Structures are given as structure tokens and as C-alpha cells.
Amino acid sequence: MGLQYVLRRVATAIFTIVLIVLLNFLLFRAMPGSPERILLGRMPGVTPQILQETRERWGLDKPLVPDQLVRYVASTLQGDLGFSYSARGRPVTDVLAQRLGPTLLLFGLGEAFAIVMGLVLGAYSGWKRGGVVDYVGNGVSLILYSTPYFLLGMGLLLVFATGLGWFPTFGMSTAGATYAGPVDRLVDYGSHLVLPLATVALGLIGQYAILMRSSVIETLGEDYVTTARAMGFRDTRVLRHHALPNAMLPTVTLVAINLGYVVAGAITVEVVFNWPGLGTLTVDALSSRDYPVLQGVFLLLSVAVVFANLAADLIYGVLDPRVRT
Amino acid sequence: MTAPAVPAGAGGVVVARRQPGLLRQILRRPDGLAGAAILLVFTVLAVIPDILTGPLQTAITATGPRLAPPSVEFPLGTDELGRSMLNLTVHATRISMVIGLLATLVTVLIGAVLGIVSGYVGGRFDALVMRIADFFLVIPTFVLAIILTAIIRDVLGTGSREIFGIRLSLITIVVVIGITSWSSTARIIRSQTLSLKERAFVDRARVVGAGAGHIMRRHILPNVTNLIVANAVLTFAGAILTETTLSFVGLGDPFQPSWGQLLDAARTVGAPGLGAWWYFMPAGVGIVLVVFAFTLLGSALDAILNPKLQSRR
């Protein structure tokens, strides 16, 4: 992996982030109602003079480009994303920071489970193509892939929380609970985590399994696999040392690219379980038309996905020396 | 996303001329047949909901008990207003399918035009369009779609104007899905255009003095039609899922409920927590079946148009 490759990837990532910030700026301009009106709210007795002063104070009398844009970019870079409409006065950055933890926990774990199980299932079905596991696994994967995450969540909620009563129905912990000790607390949090986590993991397994299956099948048709077989290596060895490492390659990129889509699922799963993360925040912000928060979420998630893609590109460059440009 | 690349030999004039046979080829495969059959059922539901279940029930015309489980009179139970879930779900089929169809048309139109022009013209225009396409491929377009829908709705206001029998609020969703999901179509069509424009018949057309517009319309477009169809099938599945998810987060229209809107209503009422499975299972099954059917059709098309894959099966 040459320096040029790294630089090019980093440049692309920076370019994408610049576009995201620009888009965010434009969206802010497209919003209904003039900014000074939003700042002043529905205060009575707003004279043209007060309007003018407000405009001057916030730099709204300056031209859109470059003055306002420069100011917007500068404050965004400093982590100033404006203030939430609904949580009055609170900076968007604060609001986001508070919700980031639960989302990271839920989706970090969910992704990890799904990747491991999806890859194993996919690899096995691809290897034993036409077998029972392949047949059933592929069907189940396709159906899971066709199911919106939130629907899966509602189903799990219905069966395991309402029907069987094994798990609580919402939230991250029991409201107002007092814990006897750290173990108690952990058990309570854990039992709240099971269903949302299962939803995320199940929702993702399908696509990873399908991906890995076709990748393994493709790799098994390669000449070097045939050669390895001809040399008399055992099947398991061929799979583990020759086919799998190469079959994993495309999944690295696809896992990163899929992150953008996964985010959509993230939002809805949290809503079903009232999980206090970014997804629930987004839907709440949407219903109260809290645009600064919505844009903050968009910026945060986009930048995260861009970085994930950059990381995947760099990892891919290390794993596959054939990649040069 | 790797484009399901059609090898240069497959997209030639020969395939284009064979097009009437495509449907028959699909129906000859088990996955294609199953997909087509499922879609046929839902298309019938979408075309004649009034004949099957009567006009869409409202809070005023509702006759049933509240949130009642399925019975003889209400085969799929009722919602919290006493409306028949069968009636709502069948009518929602129409809304979901029509929005899915319109959104697919918009997406594929934008993607195909940009893909062909970008691939044929090349140069700076191509570089710019592909940069923007990459941008849309990477960013979480769903969050952008939420913001765009909200802004457009607030700017336009939600009147009772209708286009194609669909309320303006839902047309917003169609447009937003188009804006946010054209990029993969554009990339696929572009790569095919790149290989087509090097072919002899395009050179010949150029030599006899055909203009760029003529070549793109008469020589490139007919040769990417199959690819466009295959792509539209997958886009349709994606569009239905996106519409469902947008409606689920509260951007649906209660006056024209889609499947997603019904699911949102079910969640708001707390149907899973109340054990009211009949509230969301029908719409849920509808979504899964339709998306599944499109996926089956897509894989059938992929196998037919991609002979490399076919020979290995």
C-alpha cells in the first residue's frame, strides 16, 4: 500500500466531509421561516429595528457567501452545531453527546454479533452449497433481508416481552429502580438490551450471510483453490487457508459501505424499544421539527460513516496488496 | 456496492432484440415465477381495493369494536378507531405500491439519464457526477431523506392537492426517494455505457455524422434497457422499504395510510405491548412478501442477464 493510495483515500474522505458540511449549510437556508424570526420566536412587539439588530448581531445581514458560510464552517469545526429548538437553550452538541453512548452500545454489539454469525453462516452455506444449511439459511437470510428492522423488533417485542414476559418492553433500565448492587444493575440493563440487540443482529445477519455466501462460492471457483485441492490438501484446510481469507476481502468494504443503510435501521429499532439513543432522538426531533438537532444527527452519522469507509479502505489496502490506486 | 456488472458481450444488440422473451425466461425459473406470482396478487389488491373491501374506512365510517381481535365479521381485527384492519391493509397496499412504483420511476429516470450522459460525455462532467454519486452512496441517505422530506413539507405546506391520486405529502416522499437513491443506478448504467461507446456500431454511427444526443437515445439507451429493468426491480424493493421506514418515523399521511403508516399507528397505540398482533402483522407480511418477491425477481433477472453467473449454477 503506497503513500499515494493513503493520501488519495484521505483526500476523498475530506472532500466528502466538506460536501456534507456544505449540504448542511444549504439545508439550513432552505428551512421555512427566516432565521431571525426563529431566533426571536413568537415574541410580541418585534419592531423592524429589533429585527435589524438581531440580524446584525448574528451576522445575518452579511452576504450568504462567503461571510455566513465561513462563519458556519468555522463554528461547525469548533463543535458548535447551534441550539436545540425543543430542548430550549441546550447546545446540539450536548444533546447528541448524551445520546451517543446507548446507540454505540446497541449497534457496536449488534454489528459485532451480526458480522461474526453472518460470516460463519454464509461461509458454511457457500462451502456446503446445496446442503440443508445452505437451503434453509439462504431462505431465512433472504426473508430477514426483506424485513424492515422495526418490524422484526415489533415481532420480537410481541412474542418475548408481551407474550412470554421474558424481557422488559422498553427503555434501557427499569424506571426509578434502586439496585442492591452492581450485579443487579447489570442484570437489569442486560435484560433491557437483549431484544433490541437481537433485532439489530438478526436484521444484519441476512445481508452479511448472503454476501459471504456468494463471495465464498466465487472464490471456490478460482484456479488457486482447484490447485490446492489437486495438491491433495484436505477440504477444511483448503477452505480455511485458501478460500476464506480471499472471500473475506470484499466483505470488508461492503460492511463499511452498508453502514450508511444500517443507520436507517438503527433509527427505527430504537424507536420500537424506546431505546434512549440517537434514533429516538431523531424521531423526536422530527416530530417537533427541531432542525438543528436533525442536522446535528445527520452531520455526526455522516462523518462517522465516512471515517468507517476510510478505515475500511485502508484495511483493505493492507489486506490486499494488489490494490494500488 | 459492486455493480452487478453485465459482461460486455451480454448487453449487445442481440439481447436487446430478444427482449420480448425476457418475461418468459423469468417465468421459466422457479425464483422468477414465485416472485412474479406474489407480485401479481399484490398488484390485484392494489388495483381494486374498493371492490374487494369497500372504500377506505375513516373514524366516521368505522363500524367495529375498538382494537378487537380477528373475528368472522372482521377477519383481520380492528384498530383503535374500530376500523377493519382488512380494509386498511388492502388500501394501504395500493398506497405503498403506487409510491414504490413512482419512486422507482423517478430514481431510475435520474439514474439512467445521468449514467448514460455521464458515461458517454466523459470528462469533467463525468467526474463531477460520479463524485456526487459516490457522495450519496456513502452518506446515510435515510437521515438526509428525513430532513429533506420535513423541509419540503414545511415549505410547500400540506394541502389536499393530489397527483396521480396521491396526496402531495406523499409525492414529497417520492421525490425525496428519487433524489437520495439514484446513485447506484447511475453508476451501473455508466459503466455499461463506457463499454458500449467503444463498440464498433457506435463508432459507425459517429462516422456517418450522428450527434451525441442521437447516439445516446438510439444506440446506447436500447442496449442498456435490460440493465435498467433489472436495476428497477431492485430499486422498487428499496423504494418500498424506504417509504415504509419514512412513514414509520412519522412522515406518512394518515389520510392515505401506507403499510408503513399502519405500522407507525400500531407502534403509537402500543400494539406489540398490548398483544394486538393483528394490528401490524398484515401490513408487515405485505411488506416482507413484496420486498422478497422483488428480490427473487432480481436474482432471476441477474442470472438471466449475467451468463457468467448462470453457467456456474
XYZ file of C-alpha atoms in Angstrom:
638
model
C 0.000 0.000 0.000
C 1.687 3.143 -1.206
C 1.586 6.588 0.298
C -0.327 7.774 -2.741
C -3.141 5.317 -2.024
C -3.450 6.528 1.569
C -3.381 10.173 0.548
C -5.993 9.664 -2.116
C -8.355 7.933 0.323
C -7.864 10.636 2.947
C -8.460 13.328 0.327
C -11.703 11.642 -0.764
C -12.872 11.431 2.849
C -12.111 15.104 3.473
C -13.854 16.069 0.242
C -16.939 14.108 1.296
C -16.998 15.771 4.703
C -16.703 19.209 3.071
C -19.696 18.336 0.879
C -21.665 17.191 3.933
C -20.986 20.480 5.737
C -21.932 22.460 2.619
C -25.128 20.482 2.241
C -25.963 21.085 5.872
C -25.446 24.803 5.357
C -27.712 24.819 2.324
C -30.402 22.841 4.144
C -30.370 25.396 6.910
C -31.045 28.107 4.322
C -33.860 26.109 2.734
C -35.727 25.791 6.002
C -39.060 27.527 6.286
C -39.128 30.806 8.174
C -36.292 33.323 8.251
C -33.565 32.661 10.834
C -34.124 35.930 12.698
C -37.782 35.047 13.088
C -36.861 31.686 14.524
C -34.373 33.341 16.888
C -36.950 35.770 18.190
C -39.716 33.237 18.328
C -43.267 34.464 18.630
C -42.354 37.422 20.796
C -44.898 40.194 20.578
C -43.894 43.738 19.695
C -40.988 42.928 17.430
C -40.196 46.167 15.646
C -38.263 46.353 12.387
C -35.466 47.875 14.432
C -35.217 44.841 16.716
C -35.258 42.590 13.660
C -32.437 44.587 12.123
C -30.404 44.452 15.331
C -30.875 40.715 15.620
C -29.823 40.297 12.050
C -26.671 42.301 12.645
C -25.877 40.512 15.888
C -25.991 37.077 14.269
C -24.332 38.185 11.055
C -27.462 37.602 9.008
C -27.109 40.989 7.284
C -23.871 39.803 5.680
C -23.995 38.020 2.316
C -24.667 34.299 2.348
C -21.389 33.548 0.595
C -18.730 33.948 1.779
C -19.432 35.600 5.163
C -22.226 33.418 6.530
C -20.741 30.270 5.058
C -17.323 30.949 6.577
C -18.907 31.616 9.914
C -20.948 28.426 9.693
C -17.966 26.286 8.752
C -15.832 27.840 11.475
C -18.367 27.192 14.210
C -19.058 23.662 12.929
C -15.345 22.918 13.112
C -15.329 24.159 16.702
C -18.124 21.738 17.530
C -20.779 24.434 17.709
C -23.829 22.967 15.989
C -26.307 25.519 17.239
C -29.056 25.117 19.782
C -31.938 22.723 20.013
C -35.408 24.194 19.497
C -37.233 21.714 21.677
C -34.702 21.292 24.490
C -34.573 25.063 24.777
C -31.174 26.614 25.105
C -29.245 23.354 25.121
C -26.423 23.139 22.605
C -26.976 20.456 19.973
C -23.542 19.008 20.732
C -24.626 18.327 24.338
C -27.860 16.715 23.225
C -26.010 14.469 20.779
C -23.293 13.502 23.260
C -25.897 12.341 25.754
C -27.500 10.008 23.190
C -24.340 8.685 21.594
C -23.483 6.114 24.277
C -26.643 3.974 24.105
C -26.515 3.929 20.292
C -22.853 2.913 20.231
C -23.530 0.142 22.747
C -26.528 -1.233 20.863
C -25.075 -1.038 17.370
C -21.493 -1.829 18.233
C -22.574 -5.093 19.839
C -25.232 -5.759 17.202
C -22.771 -5.286 14.327
C -20.190 -7.476 16.009
C -22.677 -10.314 16.573
C -24.102 -9.999 13.071
C -20.724 -9.915 11.338
C -19.396 -12.977 13.168
C -22.587 -15.028 12.806
C -23.362 -13.811 9.299
C -19.887 -14.588 8.006
C -19.841 -18.023 9.620
C -23.309 -18.870 8.308
C -22.503 -17.502 4.854
C -19.161 -19.268 4.630
C -20.672 -22.567 5.692
C -23.613 -22.365 3.277
C -21.321 -21.354 0.443
C -18.991 -24.219 1.196
C -21.723 -26.831 1.575
C -23.658 -25.369 -1.299
C -26.996 -27.064 -1.915
C -26.958 -28.612 1.564
C -29.636 -28.251 4.218
C -27.909 -25.353 5.970
C -27.465 -23.558 2.656
C -31.061 -24.087 1.643
C -32.639 -23.069 4.956
C -30.016 -20.428 5.740
C -30.360 -18.768 2.365
C -34.145 -18.665 2.619
C -34.075 -17.260 6.136
C -31.384 -14.754 5.141
C -33.447 -13.533 2.208
C -36.541 -13.121 4.365
C -34.614 -11.314 7.109
C -33.081 -9.121 4.430
C -36.583 -8.217 3.202
C -37.842 -7.364 6.677
C -37.600 -3.805 7.980
C -35.690 -3.784 11.277
C -38.511 -2.192 13.204
C -40.964 -4.846 12.078
C -38.604 -7.515 13.344
C -38.393 -5.563 16.590
C -42.164 -5.354 16.933
C -42.421 -9.085 16.351
C -39.781 -9.920 18.960
C -41.403 -7.477 21.357
C -44.787 -9.123 20.867
C -43.513 -12.653 21.395
C -40.789 -12.359 24.017
C -41.846 -9.332 26.041
C -45.648 -9.188 25.861
C -46.375 -12.854 25.201
C -43.770 -14.744 27.184
C -42.850 -11.903 29.516
C -39.172 -12.808 29.454
C -37.893 -9.304 28.817
C -38.999 -5.745 29.599
C -40.799 -3.905 26.815
C -38.983 -0.597 26.696
C -36.139 1.613 27.799
C -32.589 0.930 28.838
C -33.284 0.243 32.522
C -36.287 -0.022 34.829
C -37.531 3.479 35.606
C -36.964 4.511 39.214
C -35.335 1.222 40.129
C -32.916 1.045 43.045
C -30.236 -1.553 42.740
C -28.919 -3.723 45.540
C -25.550 -3.885 43.888
C -23.656 -3.585 40.631
C -24.698 -7.095 39.603
C -28.372 -6.170 39.946
C -27.852 -3.108 37.843
C -26.039 -5.104 35.184
C -28.813 -7.713 35.062
C -31.447 -5.011 34.664
C -29.546 -3.225 31.885
C -28.733 -6.559 30.283
C -32.344 -7.727 30.178
C -33.335 -4.443 28.541
C -30.584 -4.864 25.980
C -31.424 -8.401 24.813
C -34.362 -7.708 22.487
C -33.049 -4.573 20.758
C -29.698 -6.276 20.338
C -31.311 -9.408 18.908
C -33.285 -7.224 16.490
C -30.196 -5.407 15.222
C -28.172 -8.612 14.959
C -30.928 -10.584 13.180
C -31.629 -7.690 10.840
C -27.998 -7.568 9.764
C -27.132 -11.267 9.677
C -29.117 -11.800 6.495
C -27.149 -9.409 4.344
C -23.766 -10.473 5.693
C -24.603 -14.150 5.176
C -25.776 -13.567 1.590
C -22.656 -11.542 0.894
C -20.264 -14.069 2.360
C -22.000 -16.973 0.663
C -21.640 -15.542 -2.825
C -18.101 -14.444 -2.078
C -17.117 -17.949 -0.923
C -18.776 -19.535 -3.953
C -16.901 -17.167 -6.227
C -13.603 -17.896 -4.510
C -14.129 -21.671 -4.623
C -14.231 -21.401 -8.410
C -10.773 -19.778 -8.550
C -7.817 -21.603 -10.024
C -5.713 -21.453 -6.880
C -8.416 -23.313 -4.950
C -8.549 -26.005 -7.605
C -4.750 -26.173 -7.457
C -4.793 -26.533 -3.683
C -7.318 -29.336 -3.984
C -5.279 -31.005 -6.703
C -2.266 -30.868 -4.435
C -4.183 -33.071 -2.055
C -4.913 -30.722 0.814
C -7.867 -31.657 2.943
C -11.106 -29.789 2.294
C -11.103 -27.950 5.606
C -7.574 -26.763 5.006
C -8.416 -25.526 1.522
C -11.370 -23.659 2.935
C -9.560 -22.156 5.885
C -6.247 -21.267 4.299
C -7.063 -20.665 0.668
C -10.721 -19.797 0.140
C -11.818 -17.946 3.290
C -9.071 -15.312 3.526
C -9.791 -14.248 -0.039
C -13.550 -14.485 0.323
C -13.393 -12.139 3.316
C -11.845 -9.339 1.260
C -14.942 -7.911 -0.420
C -16.888 -8.109 2.829
C -14.550 -5.594 4.473
C -15.575 -2.913 2.012
C -19.207 -3.926 1.932
C -19.582 -3.877 5.693
C -18.351 -0.280 5.687
C -20.483 0.769 2.734
C -23.556 -0.813 4.294
C -23.087 1.281 7.427
C -24.975 4.106 5.780
C -28.001 1.855 5.299
C -27.639 0.310 8.730
C -28.131 3.744 10.218
C -31.668 3.807 8.862
C -32.381 0.568 10.673
C -30.734 1.956 13.771
C -33.197 4.769 13.972
C -36.248 2.579 13.825
C -35.135 -0.202 16.177
C -34.505 2.345 18.905
C -37.975 3.784 18.421
C -39.641 0.395 18.842
C -37.881 -0.257 22.142
C -37.761 3.345 23.354
C -34.004 2.994 23.479
C -32.628 6.410 24.521
C -30.174 6.753 21.641
C -29.693 8.859 18.518
C -32.525 7.108 16.684
C -35.181 8.004 19.219
C -33.679 11.492 19.334
C -34.060 11.784 15.551
C -37.703 10.791 15.581
C -38.476 13.100 18.494
C -36.648 15.947 16.779
C -38.567 15.194 13.595
C -41.962 15.388 15.246
C -41.108 18.723 16.896
C -39.317 19.932 13.722
C -36.143 20.511 15.706
C -33.983 21.124 12.622
C -30.707 21.947 14.385
C -30.808 18.576 16.148
C -31.744 16.760 12.919
C -28.842 18.358 11.117
C -26.543 17.566 14.010
C -27.555 13.914 13.785
C -27.010 13.951 10.019
C -23.562 15.523 10.385
C -22.486 13.164 13.168
C -23.669 9.996 11.434
C -22.316 11.026 8.027
C -18.878 11.829 9.384
C -18.865 8.548 11.317
C -19.757 6.602 8.162
C -17.114 8.447 6.131
C -14.468 7.568 8.699
C -15.621 3.952 8.770
C -15.270 3.827 4.999
C -11.836 5.393 5.163
C -10.811 2.811 7.750
C -12.194 0.007 5.571
C -10.298 1.307 2.531
C -7.057 1.464 4.472
C -7.575 -2.005 5.981
C -8.359 -3.320 2.525
C -5.157 -1.778 1.244
C -3.202 -3.664 3.890
C -5.053 -6.952 3.336
C -4.923 -6.901 -0.442
C -1.581 -5.727 -1.819
C -2.999 -5.733 -5.347
C -4.811 -2.511 -4.541
C -2.668 0.393 -5.620
C -4.869 3.302 -6.554
C -21.632 -1.703 -3.612
C -20.318 -3.705 -6.504
C -22.357 -3.194 -9.595
C -23.840 -6.451 -10.860
C -21.693 -5.903 -13.891
C -23.019 -7.334 -17.079
C -20.110 -8.538 -19.184
C -19.589 -6.558 -22.333
C -20.916 -9.327 -24.539
C -24.283 -9.628 -22.814
C -25.629 -6.123 -23.280
C -25.234 -6.145 -27.061
C -27.820 -5.583 -29.730
C -28.689 -9.251 -29.790
C -30.028 -9.214 -26.252
C -31.938 -6.029 -26.878
C -33.720 -7.599 -29.815
C -34.615 -10.629 -27.704
C -36.398 -8.513 -25.167
C -39.927 -9.923 -25.568
C -38.505 -13.248 -24.433
C -37.228 -11.827 -21.173
C -40.508 -12.260 -19.335
C -40.794 -15.859 -20.495
C -37.255 -16.525 -19.376
C -38.062 -15.137 -15.943
C -41.201 -17.226 -15.583
C -39.297 -20.361 -16.516
C -37.141 -20.050 -13.397
C -38.658 -21.058 -10.036
C -37.482 -17.905 -8.250
C -38.730 -15.688 -11.051
C -42.083 -17.448 -11.160
C -42.563 -17.237 -7.381
C -41.655 -13.549 -7.369
C -43.981 -12.766 -10.261
C -46.850 -14.710 -8.655
C -46.561 -12.871 -5.332
C -46.404 -9.524 -7.112
C -49.436 -10.392 -9.213
C -51.507 -10.987 -6.076
C -50.477 -7.688 -4.535
C -50.993 -5.840 -7.801
C -54.587 -7.083 -7.898
C -55.089 -5.903 -4.298
C -53.612 -2.542 -5.217
C -55.750 -2.081 -8.323
C -59.180 -2.934 -6.924
C -59.168 -2.293 -3.150
C -62.650 -0.752 -3.278
C -64.198 -3.788 -4.930
C -62.539 -6.173 -2.507
C -63.102 -4.402 0.794
C -65.194 -1.307 0.117
C -63.975 2.304 0.355
C -61.267 3.247 2.840
C -62.817 3.431 6.303
C -62.392 6.549 8.392
C -63.047 7.348 12.035
C -66.586 8.275 10.969
C -67.413 5.252 8.832
C -65.801 2.769 11.226
C -68.297 0.195 12.470
C -66.342 -2.296 14.530
C -65.421 -2.506 18.195
C -62.125 -0.934 19.239
C -58.921 -2.953 18.908
C -60.796 -6.230 18.559
C -59.001 -9.434 17.571
C -59.915 -11.146 14.291
C -63.499 -12.385 14.056
C -65.848 -13.567 11.332
C -67.025 -10.042 10.686
C -63.525 -8.536 10.843
C -61.166 -11.203 9.527
C -58.062 -9.186 10.475
C -59.480 -7.477 13.565
C -59.903 -3.734 14.071
C -57.767 -0.755 15.013
C -58.202 1.645 17.924
C -60.908 3.530 15.992
C -62.876 0.414 15.141
C -61.827 0.335 11.501
C -61.422 -3.018 9.802
C -57.748 -3.891 9.511
C -58.515 -5.880 6.353
C -59.913 -2.749 4.752
C -56.978 -0.613 5.909
C -54.319 -3.118 4.884
C -55.732 -3.661 1.400
C -55.998 0.073 0.805
C -52.504 0.532 2.193
C -51.283 -1.964 -0.399
C -52.329 0.458 -3.088
C -50.597 3.425 -1.466
C -47.376 1.512 -0.805
C -47.233 0.005 -4.278
C -48.026 3.262 -6.093
C -45.477 5.258 -4.091
C -42.955 2.469 -4.625
C -43.631 2.495 -8.365
C -43.455 6.280 -8.724
C -40.309 6.494 -6.611
C -38.721 3.746 -8.720
C -39.576 5.599 -11.924
C -38.075 8.835 -10.621
C -34.966 7.081 -9.294
C -34.341 5.083 -12.452
C -35.032 8.100 -14.677
C -32.489 10.267 -12.852
C -30.013 7.398 -12.604
C -30.311 6.296 -16.226
C -30.096 9.799 -17.712
C -27.120 10.789 -15.555
C -25.462 7.398 -16.099
C -25.765 7.457 -19.894
C -24.833 11.111 -20.331
C -22.020 10.908 -17.802
C -20.581 7.773 -19.367
C -20.921 8.996 -22.927
C -19.789 12.593 -22.487
C -16.997 11.765 -20.034
C -14.511 14.388 -18.948
C -15.244 16.876 -16.210
C -18.990 16.365 -16.258
C -18.477 12.654 -15.700
C -16.006 13.262 -12.877
C -18.394 15.666 -11.162
C -21.455 13.436 -11.457
C -19.565 10.393 -10.219
C -18.196 12.338 -7.251
C -21.733 13.321 -6.308
C -22.897 9.736 -6.846
C -20.151 8.465 -4.537
C -21.179 11.055 -2.004
C -24.745 9.760 -1.998
C -23.535 6.162 -1.844
C -21.503 6.800 1.287
C -23.614 9.121 3.428
C -26.572 7.813 5.419
C -29.142 8.906 2.860
C -32.025 7.922 5.094
C -31.286 10.679 7.603
C -30.955 13.119 4.712
C -34.284 11.867 3.355
C -35.938 12.564 6.713
C -34.640 16.139 6.790
C -35.459 16.799 3.138
C -38.993 15.450 3.484
C -39.612 17.559 6.565
C -38.258 20.723 4.952
C -40.119 20.283 1.656
C -43.356 19.558 3.534
C -42.929 22.665 5.679
C -42.143 24.838 2.679
C -44.938 23.542 0.455
C -47.466 23.139 3.216
C -49.702 20.109 3.292
C -52.766 20.834 1.250
C -55.180 18.270 -0.103
C -53.806 18.551 -3.627
C -53.322 15.237 -5.370
C -51.079 13.986 -8.162
C -51.860 10.564 -9.685
C -54.409 10.161 -6.880
C -51.623 10.523 -4.335
C -51.612 13.375 -1.874
C -48.891 15.994 -2.195
C -47.421 14.994 1.169
C -46.694 11.531 -0.213
C -45.441 12.876 -3.543
C -42.780 14.602 -1.432
C -41.616 11.154 -0.336
C -41.485 10.013 -3.963
C -39.269 12.935 -4.939
C -37.027 12.578 -1.901
C -36.503 8.862 -2.527
C -35.575 9.745 -6.115
C -33.082 12.403 -5.048
C -31.394 10.177 -2.479
C -31.211 6.845 -4.292
C -30.289 7.446 -7.940
C -26.574 6.984 -7.450
C -26.206 3.205 -7.678
C -28.351 3.121 -10.837
C -26.234 5.878 -12.370
C -23.011 4.024 -11.588
C -24.223 0.756 -13.097
C -25.612 2.369 -16.262
C -22.490 4.483 -16.646
C -20.124 1.531 -16.550
C -22.185 -0.225 -19.210
C -22.260 2.949 -21.314
C -18.477 3.206 -21.070
C -18.049 -0.214 -22.647
C -20.805 0.382 -25.223
C -19.370 3.606 -26.548
C -16.168 1.838 -27.555
C -18.097 -0.623 -29.688
C -17.999 -0.568 -33.467
C -21.668 0.276 -34.035
C -21.327 3.469 -32.022
C -18.215 4.409 -33.967
C -20.074 3.745 -37.185
C -22.945 5.994 -36.113
C -20.460 8.706 -35.220
C -18.706 8.394 -38.559
C -21.921 8.842 -40.513
C -22.450 12.043 -38.585
C -24.877 11.164 -35.793
C -24.918 13.648 -32.934
C -24.256 12.787 -29.312
C -27.938 13.053 -28.400
C -28.958 10.745 -31.223
C -26.327 8.155 -30.337
C -27.309 8.158 -26.667
C -31.016 7.821 -27.463
C -30.870 5.423 -30.390
C -27.754 3.357 -29.769
C -26.829 3.432 -26.095
C -30.302 3.504 -24.500
C -31.699 0.404 -26.285
C -28.637 -1.530 -25.195
C -28.914 -0.643 -21.527
C -32.686 -1.220 -21.338
C -32.329 -4.698 -19.874
C -29.935 -3.391 -17.296
C -32.337 -0.590 -16.433
C -35.163 -3.095 -15.960
C -33.041 -5.337 -13.753
C -31.994 -2.343 -11.731
C -35.548 -1.040 -11.455
C -36.638 -4.313 -9.860
C -34.132 -3.936 -7.044
C -34.837 -0.218 -6.779
C -38.530 -0.999 -6.321
C -37.783 -3.199 -3.302
C -35.583 -0.487 -1.842
C -38.180 2.202 -2.510
C -40.902 0.228 -0.697
C -38.608 -0.277 2.284
C -37.598 3.397 2.349
C -41.189 4.583 2.091
C -42.184 2.191 4.863
C -39.397 3.395 7.113
C -40.086 7.083 6.406
C -43.755 6.550 7.221
C -42.824 4.625 10.325
C -40.836 7.540 11.758
C -43.889 9.767 11.339
C -43.676 11.083 7.771
C -46.644 9.124 6.446
C -50.065 10.542 5.733
C -52.910 9.330 7.973
C -55.410 10.245 5.239
C -53.727 7.896 2.803
C -52.230 5.209 5.009
C -49.461 3.088 3.532
C -48.162 -0.084 5.170
C -45.518 1.963 6.956
C -48.147 4.384 8.192
C -50.188 1.481 9.624
C -47.082 0.179 11.396
C -46.443 3.648 12.803
C -50.022 3.776 14.056
C -49.622 0.325 15.592
C -46.487 1.428 17.424
C -48.104 4.672 18.611
C -51.058 2.744 20.002
C -48.639 0.296 21.596
C -49.969 -2.703 19.693
C -46.979 -5.011 20.380
C -47.218 -4.259 24.098
C -50.981 -4.890 24.095
C -50.572 -8.147 22.240
C -52.577 -6.753 19.302
C -50.664 -8.709 16.674
C -53.421 -8.267 14.096
C -52.707 -4.541 14.014
C -49.260 -4.852 12.459
C -48.867 -8.414 11.193
C -50.903 -7.993 7.944
C -49.037 -4.867 6.844
C -45.782 -6.454 7.962
C -46.401 -9.618 5.971
C -47.309 -7.468 2.963
C -44.019 -5.557 3.096
C -41.882 -8.654 3.602
C -43.609 -10.581 0.812
C -43.413 -7.769 -1.722
C -39.763 -6.983 -0.986
C -38.994 -10.711 -1.006
C -40.766 -11.079 -4.361
C -38.715 -8.260 -5.871
C -35.542 -9.822 -4.503
C -36.474 -13.150 -6.124
C -37.238 -11.419 -9.425
C -33.974 -9.535 -9.150
C -31.952 -12.689 -8.684
C -33.775 -14.351 -11.582
C -33.021 -11.363 -13.819
C -29.443 -11.274 -12.627
C -28.978 -14.927 -13.547
C -30.544 -14.412 -16.993
C -28.649 -11.232 -17.855
C -25.391 -12.374 -16.287
C -24.424 -15.576 -18.124
C -21.185 -15.927 -16.168
C -23.178 -16.494 -13.021
C -25.614 -18.754 -14.828
C -23.005 -21.160 -16.128
C -21.759 -21.730 -12.590
C -25.142 -22.665 -11.208
